[in-house]
mmCIF file of C-alpha atoms and ligand atoms in Angstrom:
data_model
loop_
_atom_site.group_PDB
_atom_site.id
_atom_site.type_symbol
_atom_site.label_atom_id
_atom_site.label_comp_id
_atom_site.label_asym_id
_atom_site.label_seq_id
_atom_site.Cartn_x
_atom_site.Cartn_y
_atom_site.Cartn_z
ATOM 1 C CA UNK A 1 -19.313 -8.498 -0.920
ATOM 2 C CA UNK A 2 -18.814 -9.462 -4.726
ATOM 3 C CA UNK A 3 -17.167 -6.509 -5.872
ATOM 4 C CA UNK A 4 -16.165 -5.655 -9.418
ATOM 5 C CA UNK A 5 -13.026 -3.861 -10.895
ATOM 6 C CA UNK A 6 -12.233 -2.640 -14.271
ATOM 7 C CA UNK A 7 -8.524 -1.751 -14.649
ATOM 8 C CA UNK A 8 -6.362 -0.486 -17.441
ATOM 9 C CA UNK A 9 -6.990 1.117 -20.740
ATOM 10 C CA UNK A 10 -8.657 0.105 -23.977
ATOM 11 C CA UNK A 11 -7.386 -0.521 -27.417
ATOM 12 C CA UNK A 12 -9.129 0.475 -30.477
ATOM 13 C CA UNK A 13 -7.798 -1.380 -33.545
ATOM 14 C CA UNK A 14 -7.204 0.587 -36.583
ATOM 15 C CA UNK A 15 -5.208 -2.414 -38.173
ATOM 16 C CA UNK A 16 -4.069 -5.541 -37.465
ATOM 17 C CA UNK A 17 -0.545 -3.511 -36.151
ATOM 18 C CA UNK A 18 -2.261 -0.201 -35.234
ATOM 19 C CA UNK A 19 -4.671 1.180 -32.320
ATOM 20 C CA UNK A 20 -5.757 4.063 -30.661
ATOM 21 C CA UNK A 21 -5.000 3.962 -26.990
ATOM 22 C CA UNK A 22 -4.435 5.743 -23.664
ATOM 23 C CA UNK A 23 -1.512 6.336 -21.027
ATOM 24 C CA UNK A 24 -2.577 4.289 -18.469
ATOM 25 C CA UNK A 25 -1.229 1.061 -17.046
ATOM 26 C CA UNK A 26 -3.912 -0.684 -14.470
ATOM 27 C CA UNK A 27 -1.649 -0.253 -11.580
ATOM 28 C CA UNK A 28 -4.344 1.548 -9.713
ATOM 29 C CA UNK A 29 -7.271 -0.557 -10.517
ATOM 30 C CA UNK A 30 -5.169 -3.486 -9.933
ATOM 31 C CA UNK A 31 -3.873 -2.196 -6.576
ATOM 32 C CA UNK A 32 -7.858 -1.864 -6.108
ATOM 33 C CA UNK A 33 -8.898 -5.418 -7.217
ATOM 34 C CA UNK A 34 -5.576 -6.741 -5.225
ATOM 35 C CA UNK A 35 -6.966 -4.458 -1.900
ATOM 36 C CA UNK A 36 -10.488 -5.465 -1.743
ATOM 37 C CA UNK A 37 -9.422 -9.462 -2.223
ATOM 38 C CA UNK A 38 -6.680 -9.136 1.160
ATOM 39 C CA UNK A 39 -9.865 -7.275 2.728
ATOM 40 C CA UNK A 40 -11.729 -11.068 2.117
ATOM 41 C CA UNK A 41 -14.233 -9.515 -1.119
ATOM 42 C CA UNK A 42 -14.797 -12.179 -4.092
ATOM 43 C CA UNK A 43 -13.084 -9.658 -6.729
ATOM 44 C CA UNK A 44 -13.759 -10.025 -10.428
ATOM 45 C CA UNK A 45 -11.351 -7.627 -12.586
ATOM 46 C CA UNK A 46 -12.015 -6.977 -15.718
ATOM 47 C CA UNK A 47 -8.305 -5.166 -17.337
ATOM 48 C CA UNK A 48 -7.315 -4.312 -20.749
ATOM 49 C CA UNK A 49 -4.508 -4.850 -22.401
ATOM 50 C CA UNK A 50 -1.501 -4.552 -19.227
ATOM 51 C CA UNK A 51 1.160 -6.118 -18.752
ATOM 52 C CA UNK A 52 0.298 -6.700 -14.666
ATOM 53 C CA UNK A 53 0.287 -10.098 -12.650
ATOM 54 C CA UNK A 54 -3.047 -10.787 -11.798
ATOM 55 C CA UNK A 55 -3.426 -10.130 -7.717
ATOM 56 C CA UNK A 56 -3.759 -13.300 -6.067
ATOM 57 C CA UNK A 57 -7.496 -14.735 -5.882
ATOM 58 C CA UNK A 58 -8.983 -12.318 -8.354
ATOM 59 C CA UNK A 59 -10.825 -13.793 -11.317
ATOM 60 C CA UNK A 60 -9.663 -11.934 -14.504
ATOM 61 C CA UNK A 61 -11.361 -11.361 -17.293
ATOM 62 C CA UNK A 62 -9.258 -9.932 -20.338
ATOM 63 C CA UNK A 63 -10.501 -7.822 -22.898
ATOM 64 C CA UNK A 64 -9.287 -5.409 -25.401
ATOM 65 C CA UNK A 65 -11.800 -2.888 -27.030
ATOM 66 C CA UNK A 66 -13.851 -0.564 -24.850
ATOM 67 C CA UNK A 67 -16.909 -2.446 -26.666
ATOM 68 C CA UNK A 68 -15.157 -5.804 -25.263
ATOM 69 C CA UNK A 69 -15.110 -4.730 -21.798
ATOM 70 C CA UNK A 70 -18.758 -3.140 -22.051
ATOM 71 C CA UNK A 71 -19.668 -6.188 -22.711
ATOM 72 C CA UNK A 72 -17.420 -8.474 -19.764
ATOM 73 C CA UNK A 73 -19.245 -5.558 -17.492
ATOM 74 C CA UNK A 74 -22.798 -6.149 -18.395
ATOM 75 C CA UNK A 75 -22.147 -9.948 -18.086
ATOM 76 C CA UNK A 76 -20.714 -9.268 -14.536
ATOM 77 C CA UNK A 77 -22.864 -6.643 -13.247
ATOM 78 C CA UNK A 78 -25.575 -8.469 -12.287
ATOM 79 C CA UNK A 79 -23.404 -10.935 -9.380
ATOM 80 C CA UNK A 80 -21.775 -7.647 -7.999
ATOM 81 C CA UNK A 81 -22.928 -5.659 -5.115
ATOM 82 C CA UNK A 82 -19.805 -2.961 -5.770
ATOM 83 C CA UNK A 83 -18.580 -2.042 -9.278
ATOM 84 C CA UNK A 84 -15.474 0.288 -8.917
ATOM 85 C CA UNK A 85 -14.739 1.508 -12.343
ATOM 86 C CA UNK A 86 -10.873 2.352 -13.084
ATOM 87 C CA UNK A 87 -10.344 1.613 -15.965
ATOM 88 C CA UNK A 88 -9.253 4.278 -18.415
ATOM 89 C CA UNK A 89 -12.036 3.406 -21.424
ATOM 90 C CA UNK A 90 -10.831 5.467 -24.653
ATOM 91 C CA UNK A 91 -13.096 7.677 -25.457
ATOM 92 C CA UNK A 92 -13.129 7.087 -29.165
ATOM 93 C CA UNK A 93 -12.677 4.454 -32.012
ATOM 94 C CA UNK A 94 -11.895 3.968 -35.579
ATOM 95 C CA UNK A 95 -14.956 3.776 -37.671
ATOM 96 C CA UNK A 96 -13.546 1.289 -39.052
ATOM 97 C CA UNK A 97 -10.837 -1.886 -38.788
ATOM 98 C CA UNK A 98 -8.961 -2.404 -41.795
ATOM 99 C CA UNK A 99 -8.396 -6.481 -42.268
ATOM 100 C CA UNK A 100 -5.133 -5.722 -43.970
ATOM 101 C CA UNK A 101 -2.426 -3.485 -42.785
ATOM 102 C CA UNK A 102 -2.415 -0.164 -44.354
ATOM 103 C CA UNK A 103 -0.029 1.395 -46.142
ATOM 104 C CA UNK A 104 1.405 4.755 -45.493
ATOM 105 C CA UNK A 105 -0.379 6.532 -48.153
ATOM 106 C CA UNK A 106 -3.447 5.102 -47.128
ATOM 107 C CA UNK A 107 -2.956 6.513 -43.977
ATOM 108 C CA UNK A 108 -2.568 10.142 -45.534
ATOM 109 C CA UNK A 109 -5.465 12.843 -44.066
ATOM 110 C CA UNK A 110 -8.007 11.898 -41.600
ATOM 111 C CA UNK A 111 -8.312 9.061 -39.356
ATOM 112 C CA UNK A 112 -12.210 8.674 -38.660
ATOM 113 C CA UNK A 113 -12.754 8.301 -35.054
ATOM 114 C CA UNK A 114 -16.592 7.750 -33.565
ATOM 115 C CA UNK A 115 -17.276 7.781 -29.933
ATOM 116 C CA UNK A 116 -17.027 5.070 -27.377
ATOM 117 C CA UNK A 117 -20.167 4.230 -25.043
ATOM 118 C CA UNK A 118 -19.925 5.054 -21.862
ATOM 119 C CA UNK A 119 -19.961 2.221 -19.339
ATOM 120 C CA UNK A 120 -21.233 3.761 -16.093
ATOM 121 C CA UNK A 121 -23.705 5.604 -18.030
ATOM 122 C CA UNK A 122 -24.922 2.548 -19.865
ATOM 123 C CA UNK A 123 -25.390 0.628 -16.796
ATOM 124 C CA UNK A 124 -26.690 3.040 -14.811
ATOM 125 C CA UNK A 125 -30.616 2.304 -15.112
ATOM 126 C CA UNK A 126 -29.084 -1.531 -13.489
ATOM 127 C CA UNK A 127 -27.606 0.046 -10.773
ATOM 128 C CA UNK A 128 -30.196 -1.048 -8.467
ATOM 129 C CA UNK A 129 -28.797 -1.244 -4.747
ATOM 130 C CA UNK A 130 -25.321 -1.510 -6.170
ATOM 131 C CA UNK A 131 -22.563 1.048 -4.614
ATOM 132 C CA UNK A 132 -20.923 2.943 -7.757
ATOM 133 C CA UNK A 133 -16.943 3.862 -7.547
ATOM 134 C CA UNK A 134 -15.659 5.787 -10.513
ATOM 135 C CA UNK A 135 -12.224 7.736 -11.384
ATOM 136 C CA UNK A 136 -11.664 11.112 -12.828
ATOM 137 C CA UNK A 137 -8.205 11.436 -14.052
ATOM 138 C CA UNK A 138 -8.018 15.567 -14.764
ATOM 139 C CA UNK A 139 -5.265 17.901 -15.290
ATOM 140 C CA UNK A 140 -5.133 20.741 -13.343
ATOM 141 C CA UNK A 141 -7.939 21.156 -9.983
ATOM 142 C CA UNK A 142 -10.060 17.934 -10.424
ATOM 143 C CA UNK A 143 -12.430 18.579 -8.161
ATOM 144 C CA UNK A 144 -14.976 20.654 -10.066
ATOM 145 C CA UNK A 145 -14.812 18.257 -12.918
ATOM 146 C CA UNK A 146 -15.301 15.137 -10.742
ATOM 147 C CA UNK A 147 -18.181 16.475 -9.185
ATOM 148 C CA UNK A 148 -19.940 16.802 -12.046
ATOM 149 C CA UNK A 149 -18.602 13.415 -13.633
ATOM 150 C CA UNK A 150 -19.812 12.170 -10.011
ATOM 151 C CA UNK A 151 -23.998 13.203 -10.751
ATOM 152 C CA UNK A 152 -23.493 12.638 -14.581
ATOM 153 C CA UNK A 153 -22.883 9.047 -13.488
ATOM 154 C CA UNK A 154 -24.683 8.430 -10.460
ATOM 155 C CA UNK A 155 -22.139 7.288 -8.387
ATOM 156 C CA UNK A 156 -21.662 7.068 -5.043
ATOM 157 C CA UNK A 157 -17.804 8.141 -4.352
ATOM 158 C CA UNK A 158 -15.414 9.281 -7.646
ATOM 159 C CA UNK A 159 -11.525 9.291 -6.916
ATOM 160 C CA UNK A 160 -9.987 12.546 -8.247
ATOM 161 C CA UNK A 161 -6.739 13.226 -9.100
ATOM 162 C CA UNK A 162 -4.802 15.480 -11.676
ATOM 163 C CA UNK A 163 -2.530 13.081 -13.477
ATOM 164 C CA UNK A 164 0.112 16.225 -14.011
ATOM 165 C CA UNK A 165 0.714 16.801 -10.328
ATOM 166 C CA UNK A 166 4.273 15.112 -8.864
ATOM 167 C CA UNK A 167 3.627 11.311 -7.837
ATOM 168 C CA UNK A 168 0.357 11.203 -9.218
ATOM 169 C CA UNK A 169 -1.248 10.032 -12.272
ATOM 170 C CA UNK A 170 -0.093 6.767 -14.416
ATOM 171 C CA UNK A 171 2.711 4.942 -14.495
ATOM 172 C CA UNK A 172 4.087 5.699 -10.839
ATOM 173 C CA UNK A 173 3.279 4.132 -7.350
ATOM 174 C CA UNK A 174 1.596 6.875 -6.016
ATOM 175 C CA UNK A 175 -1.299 9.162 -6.371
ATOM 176 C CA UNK A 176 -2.580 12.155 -4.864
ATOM 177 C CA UNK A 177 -6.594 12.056 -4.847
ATOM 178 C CA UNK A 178 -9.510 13.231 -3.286
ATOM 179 C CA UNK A 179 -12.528 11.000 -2.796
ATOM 180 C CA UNK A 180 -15.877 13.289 -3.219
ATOM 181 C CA UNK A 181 -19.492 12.134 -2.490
ATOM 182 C CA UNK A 182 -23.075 13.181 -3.653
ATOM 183 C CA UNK A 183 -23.691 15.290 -0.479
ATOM 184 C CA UNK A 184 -20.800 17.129 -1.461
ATOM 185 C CA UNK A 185 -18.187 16.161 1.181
ATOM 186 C CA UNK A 186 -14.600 15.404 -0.221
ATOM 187 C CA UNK A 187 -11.657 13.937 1.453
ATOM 188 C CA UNK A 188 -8.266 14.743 0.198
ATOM 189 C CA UNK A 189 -5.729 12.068 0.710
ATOM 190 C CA UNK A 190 -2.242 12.769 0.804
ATOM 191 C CA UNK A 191 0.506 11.678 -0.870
ATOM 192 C CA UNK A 192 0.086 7.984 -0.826
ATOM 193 C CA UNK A 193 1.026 4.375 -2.725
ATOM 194 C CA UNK A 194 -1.315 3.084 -4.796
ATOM 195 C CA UNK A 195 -1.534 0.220 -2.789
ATOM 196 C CA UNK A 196 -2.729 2.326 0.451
ATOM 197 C CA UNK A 197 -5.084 4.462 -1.798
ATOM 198 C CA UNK A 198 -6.686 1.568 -2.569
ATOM 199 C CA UNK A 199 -6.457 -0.112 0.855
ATOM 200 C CA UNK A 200 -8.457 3.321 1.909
ATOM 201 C CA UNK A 201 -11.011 3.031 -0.662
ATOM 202 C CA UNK A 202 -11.844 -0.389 -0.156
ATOM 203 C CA UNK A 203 -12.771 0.622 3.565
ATOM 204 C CA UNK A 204 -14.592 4.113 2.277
ATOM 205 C CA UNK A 205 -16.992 1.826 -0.243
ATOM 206 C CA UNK A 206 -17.112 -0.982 2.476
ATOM 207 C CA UNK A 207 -19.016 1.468 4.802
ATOM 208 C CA UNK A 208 -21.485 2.181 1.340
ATOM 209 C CA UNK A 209 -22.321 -0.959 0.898
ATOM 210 C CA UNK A 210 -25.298 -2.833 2.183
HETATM 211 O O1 C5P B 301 -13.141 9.429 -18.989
HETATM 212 P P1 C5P B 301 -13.890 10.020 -17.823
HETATM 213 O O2 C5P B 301 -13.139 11.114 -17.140
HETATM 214 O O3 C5P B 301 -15.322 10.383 -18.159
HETATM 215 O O4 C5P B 301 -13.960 8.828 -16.754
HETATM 216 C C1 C5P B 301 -14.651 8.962 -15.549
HETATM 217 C C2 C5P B 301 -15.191 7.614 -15.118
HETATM 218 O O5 C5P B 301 -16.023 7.071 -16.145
HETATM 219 C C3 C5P B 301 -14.132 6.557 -14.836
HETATM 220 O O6 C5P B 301 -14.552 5.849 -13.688
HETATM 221 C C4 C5P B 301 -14.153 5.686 -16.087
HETATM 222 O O7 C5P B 301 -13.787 4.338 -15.790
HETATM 223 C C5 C5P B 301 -15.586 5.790 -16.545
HETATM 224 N N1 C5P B 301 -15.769 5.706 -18.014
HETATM 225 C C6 C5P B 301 -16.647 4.756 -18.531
HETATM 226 N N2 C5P B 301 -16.814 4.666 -19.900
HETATM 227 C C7 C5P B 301 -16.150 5.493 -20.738
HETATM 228 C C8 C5P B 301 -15.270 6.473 -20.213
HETATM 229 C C9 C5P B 301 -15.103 6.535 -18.846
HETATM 230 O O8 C5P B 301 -17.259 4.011 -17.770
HETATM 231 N N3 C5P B 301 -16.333 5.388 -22.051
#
């Protein structure tokens, strides 16, 4: 299968020195992209600004702004029969991008922030036959949240997991999640490497496919 990954967070320029930005650092969606290419998939990833080494055979495509990578996942969509969505988009961006570096009292008061598309809601009327993978990074139960992140979306399997719980969340080699489909079954995994989660969700949206 062709399958698509997007991996890593999004920067939102306020300045030439400045952005808006998140906490994560692609290791999952990497581990993803890395999993599904040993498993013999043609992987494109699509990663934001991380400072990774791209998994061998996986085409990257780099991008920056959460506009950026709508854009790399529109051009991509249509060649992929799997689009697994990890990437941590930020939800919001400066109104607007100085050309010049600002100066401290410039800065002073309030920093006008709009909102960011959403991806997997954008896309979702080109779904088509494609199998949908999403994340839901939570703190505290995810469940209940990821369910209804899972409908809102339309996907076909979201990967919970409450970034505040011990050897989950970003910057570490493990996670904790639970994988939850539309019928409402869930699978809780435990305690694994990011490499294995991924491993197991590469065989989970194998089985989804056509
Ligand atoms: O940020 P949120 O919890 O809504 O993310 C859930 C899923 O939606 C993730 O798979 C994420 O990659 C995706 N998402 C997106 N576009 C956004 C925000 C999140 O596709 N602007």
């Amino acid at each position: 299968m062709n399958v698509l990954v997007t991996a890593g967070p999004t920067r939102e320029p306020i300045d030439p020195v400045r952005f808006v930005s998140n906490r994560s650092t692609g290791k999952m969606g990497f581990a993803v992209a890395q999993a599904a290419a040993e498993a013999g998939h043609a992987v494109t990833l699509i990663a934001g600004p991380v400072t990774l080494d791209t998994p061998p055979g996986v085409r990257r495509v780099d991008v920056t702004t959460a506009l950026e990578m709508l854009a790399a996942v529109e051009r991509e969509l249509p060649a992929c029969d799997v689009f697994v969505s990890a990437a941590a988009v930020a939800d919001w961006r400066p109104e607007t991008c100085s050309p010049t570096k600002l100066k401290k009292g410039e800065m002073d008061g309030v920093l006008r922030l709009v909102r960011n598309p959403d991806i997997l809601k954008t896309i979702l009327p080109r779904k088509g036959t494609r199998v949908f993978v999403g994340f839901a990074a939570e703190t505290g139960e995810p469940t209940a949240e990821a369910g209804r992140k899972l409908h809102e979306k339309g996907l076909d399997l979201i990967v919970a997991n409450d970034v505040t719980a011990p050897g989950a969340g970003f910057a570490v080699e493990t996670n904790r999640v639970t994988l939850l489909f539309p019928d409402g079954r869930h699978e809780a995994l435990p305690l694994l490497r990011k490499t294995e989660v991924a491993r197991r969700l590469v065989a989970t949206f194998a089985t989804l496919g056509r």
